[in-house]
Coordinates of C-alpha atoms in Angstrom, one line a residue:
M1 CA 167.8 -19.5 25.0
D2 CA 169.7 -22.2 27.0
T3 CA 173.4 -22.4 26.0
S4 CA 174.8 -24.2 29.0
R5 CA 178.0 -26.1 28.1
S6 CA 178.6 -29.8 28.7
K7 CA 182.1 -31.4 29.6
S8 CA 183.0 -31.5 25.8
G9 CA 182.6 -27.8 25.4
M10 CA 179.5 -28.1 23.3
T11 CA 176.5 -25.9 24.3
S12 CA 172.9 -27.3 24.5
M13 CA 172.2 -25.6 21.1
G14 CA 174.8 -28.1 19.5
T15 CA 177.5 -25.5 18.9
T16 CA 180.9 -25.0 20.4
A17 CA 180.9 -22.0 22.5
S18 CA 183.9 -19.7 22.5
R19 CA 184.5 -16.6 24.3
E20 CA 186.8 -14.0 23.2
R21 CA 189.7 -13.2 25.5
L22 CA 189.0 -9.9 27.2
L23 CA 191.7 -7.3 27.7
F24 CA 190.2 -6.7 31.2
P25 CA 189.0 -10.2 32.3
A26 CA 187.4 -8.5 35.3
L27 CA 184.8 -7.0 33.0
D28 CA 183.3 -10.5 31.9
G29 CA 180.9 -10.6 34.9
L30 CA 179.6 -7.1 34.1
Y31 CA 179.2 -7.9 30.4
T32 CA 177.4 -11.2 31.3
R33 CA 175.1 -9.4 33.7
A34 CA 174.5 -6.5 31.5
E35 CA 173.6 -8.2 28.2
P36 CA 170.1 -9.5 29.0
V37 CA 169.2 -6.1 30.5
L38 CA 170.6 -4.1 27.7
Y39 CA 168.9 -6.5 25.1
A40 CA 165.6 -5.9 26.9
V41 CA 166.2 -2.0 26.8
L42 CA 167.1 -2.4 22.9
R43 CA 163.8 -4.4 22.3
F44 CA 161.9 -2.0 24.3
A45 CA 163.4 1.1 22.5
F46 CA 162.7 -0.5 19.1
G47 CA 159.0 -1.1 20.0
A48 CA 158.9 2.4 21.3
V49 CA 160.2 3.9 18.2
M50 CA 157.9 1.8 16.0
F51 CA 155.0 2.8 18.2
T52 CA 155.6 6.6 17.4
H53 CA 155.1 5.8 13.9
G54 CA 151.8 3.9 14.4
L55 CA 150.2 6.1 16.9
P56 CA 149.8 9.0 14.6
K57 CA 148.3 6.8 11.8
A58 CA 145.8 5.4 14.5
L59 CA 144.8 8.8 15.7
G60 CA 144.9 10.6 12.4
I61 CA 147.4 13.1 13.6
S62 CA 150.5 14.6 11.9
H63 CA 153.9 13.1 12.4
G64 CA 157.0 15.1 11.7
S65 CA 156.5 16.5 8.1
M66 CA 153.8 14.2 7.4
A67 CA 150.3 15.9 7.8
D68 CA 148.3 12.6 7.4
P69 CA 150.6 9.6 8.0
M70 CA 147.8 7.2 7.1
A71 CA 147.2 8.7 3.7
G72 CA 151.0 8.7 3.3
S73 CA 151.0 4.8 3.9
I74 CA 148.1 4.3 1.5
N75 CA 149.9 6.6 -1.2
L76 CA 153.1 4.5 -0.9
I77 CA 151.3 1.2 -0.9
Q78 CA 149.1 2.1 -3.8
N79 CA 151.2 4.3 -6.0
V80 CA 154.7 3.4 -5.3
M81 CA 154.4 -0.2 -4.6
G82 CA 151.4 -0.7 -6.8
L83 CA 149.6 -3.1 -4.4
P84 CA 145.8 -3.5 -4.4
F85 CA 143.8 -3.0 -1.3
A86 CA 146.1 -0.1 -0.1
A87 CA 143.9 1.1 2.6
Q88 CA 143.6 -2.4 4.1
W89 CA 147.3 -2.9 4.0
A90 CA 147.8 0.5 5.5
V91 CA 145.5 -0.5 8.5
L92 CA 147.7 -3.8 8.9
V93 CA 150.8 -1.6 8.9
M94 CA 149.2 0.7 11.6
L95 CA 148.2 -2.3 13.8
L96 CA 151.7 -3.7 13.5
E97 CA 153.2 -0.4 14.4
T98 CA 150.9 0.1 17.4
I99 CA 149.8 -3.3 18.8
G100 CA 152.8 -5.1 17.5
A101 CA 155.2 -2.4 18.8
V102 CA 153.8 -2.8 22.2
M103 CA 154.0 -6.5 21.9
L104 CA 157.7 -6.1 20.9
A105 CA 158.5 -3.6 23.7
V106 CA 157.0 -6.0 26.5
G107 CA 158.5 -9.2 24.8
L108 CA 155.3 -11.0 23.7
W109 CA 155.7 -13.0 20.6
A110 CA 158.8 -11.0 19.6
R111 CA 159.9 -13.3 16.9
P112 CA 156.8 -13.2 14.6
V113 CA 156.2 -9.5 15.3
A114 CA 159.8 -8.7 14.6
F115 CA 159.8 -10.8 11.5
M116 CA 156.7 -8.8 10.2
M117 CA 158.5 -5.5 11.1
A118 CA 161.5 -6.7 9.0
V119 CA 159.5 -7.6 6.0
Q120 CA 157.8 -4.0 6.4
M121 CA 161.2 -2.4 6.4
V122 CA 162.2 -4.4 3.4
A123 CA 159.1 -3.1 1.6
I124 CA 159.7 0.5 2.7
S125 CA 163.5 0.3 1.4
Y126 CA 162.3 -1.3 -1.7
A127 CA 159.8 1.3 -2.4
L128 CA 162.1 4.2 -1.4
G129 CA 165.2 2.4 -3.0
P130 CA 165.2 3.7 -6.5
T131 CA 165.7 7.2 -5.0
W132 CA 167.6 6.4 -1.9
P133 CA 166.8 9.7 -0.2
W134 CA 169.8 9.8 2.1
I135 CA 169.1 13.5 3.3
D136 CA 165.5 14.1 2.6
R137 CA 163.8 11.1 4.4
G138 CA 166.7 9.0 5.3
I139 CA 166.7 5.6 3.8
E140 CA 169.2 4.4 6.4
F141 CA 166.4 4.4 9.0
P142 CA 164.3 1.6 7.5
V143 CA 167.5 -0.3 6.5
L144 CA 168.9 -0.2 10.0
M145 CA 165.4 -0.9 11.6
G146 CA 165.1 -3.8 9.2
F147 CA 168.3 -5.5 10.3
L148 CA 167.5 -4.7 14.1
A149 CA 164.0 -6.3 13.5
L150 CA 165.6 -9.4 11.9
Y151 CA 168.1 -9.6 14.8
I152 CA 165.2 -9.6 17.3
A153 CA 163.2 -12.1 15.1
V154 CA 166.1 -14.6 15.4
R155 CA 167.0 -13.8 19.0
G156 CA 163.5 -13.8 20.5
S157 CA 162.1 -12.0 23.4
G158 CA 165.1 -12.4 25.7
H159 CA 165.2 -12.8 29.4
F160 CA 163.1 -9.9 30.7
A161 CA 160.0 -10.7 28.7
V162 CA 156.4 -11.7 28.9
D163 CA 157.1 -14.7 27.0
R164 CA 159.6 -15.8 29.6
K165 CA 156.9 -15.1 32.3
L166 CA 154.3 -17.3 30.4
R167 CA 157.0 -20.0 29.6
F168 CA 155.8 -19.9 26.1
S169 CA 157.8 -18.7 23.0
I170 CA 157.3 -18.9 19.2

């Protein structure tokens, strides 16, 4: 995202850029250099966490307290959300959490992948919402992951990403 400023103070994005005054102005350079690196780490970590949920579904192995995560996904989709084609939806979820997670981690088409993950987190939050299992299963996890996915969907792949190397972004 190019946000270079013109003489009028307007950025190339058409908004006026204003920076907060730092208590320690000498840290400005550090923050400026660290932000793209730390955003890439955040995007990678989010993809890695999502991958840990997709891989057990793909391999048919247990994940935490779930003996069969794919069956758990099918059950949630079919019996809690009441959607048809639960097995097919569960396969799409598994693909999003494996292939999509890797794409997100490396910064390939981060916007659409993160948007799909945000929709998934909204669906999970909606399905678990009536009971809000704060302690048992932690509703805060899909809520927080949903907001993080939404942020990545708006922000894009960032500086250290495959999209940047390809000079192509969605």
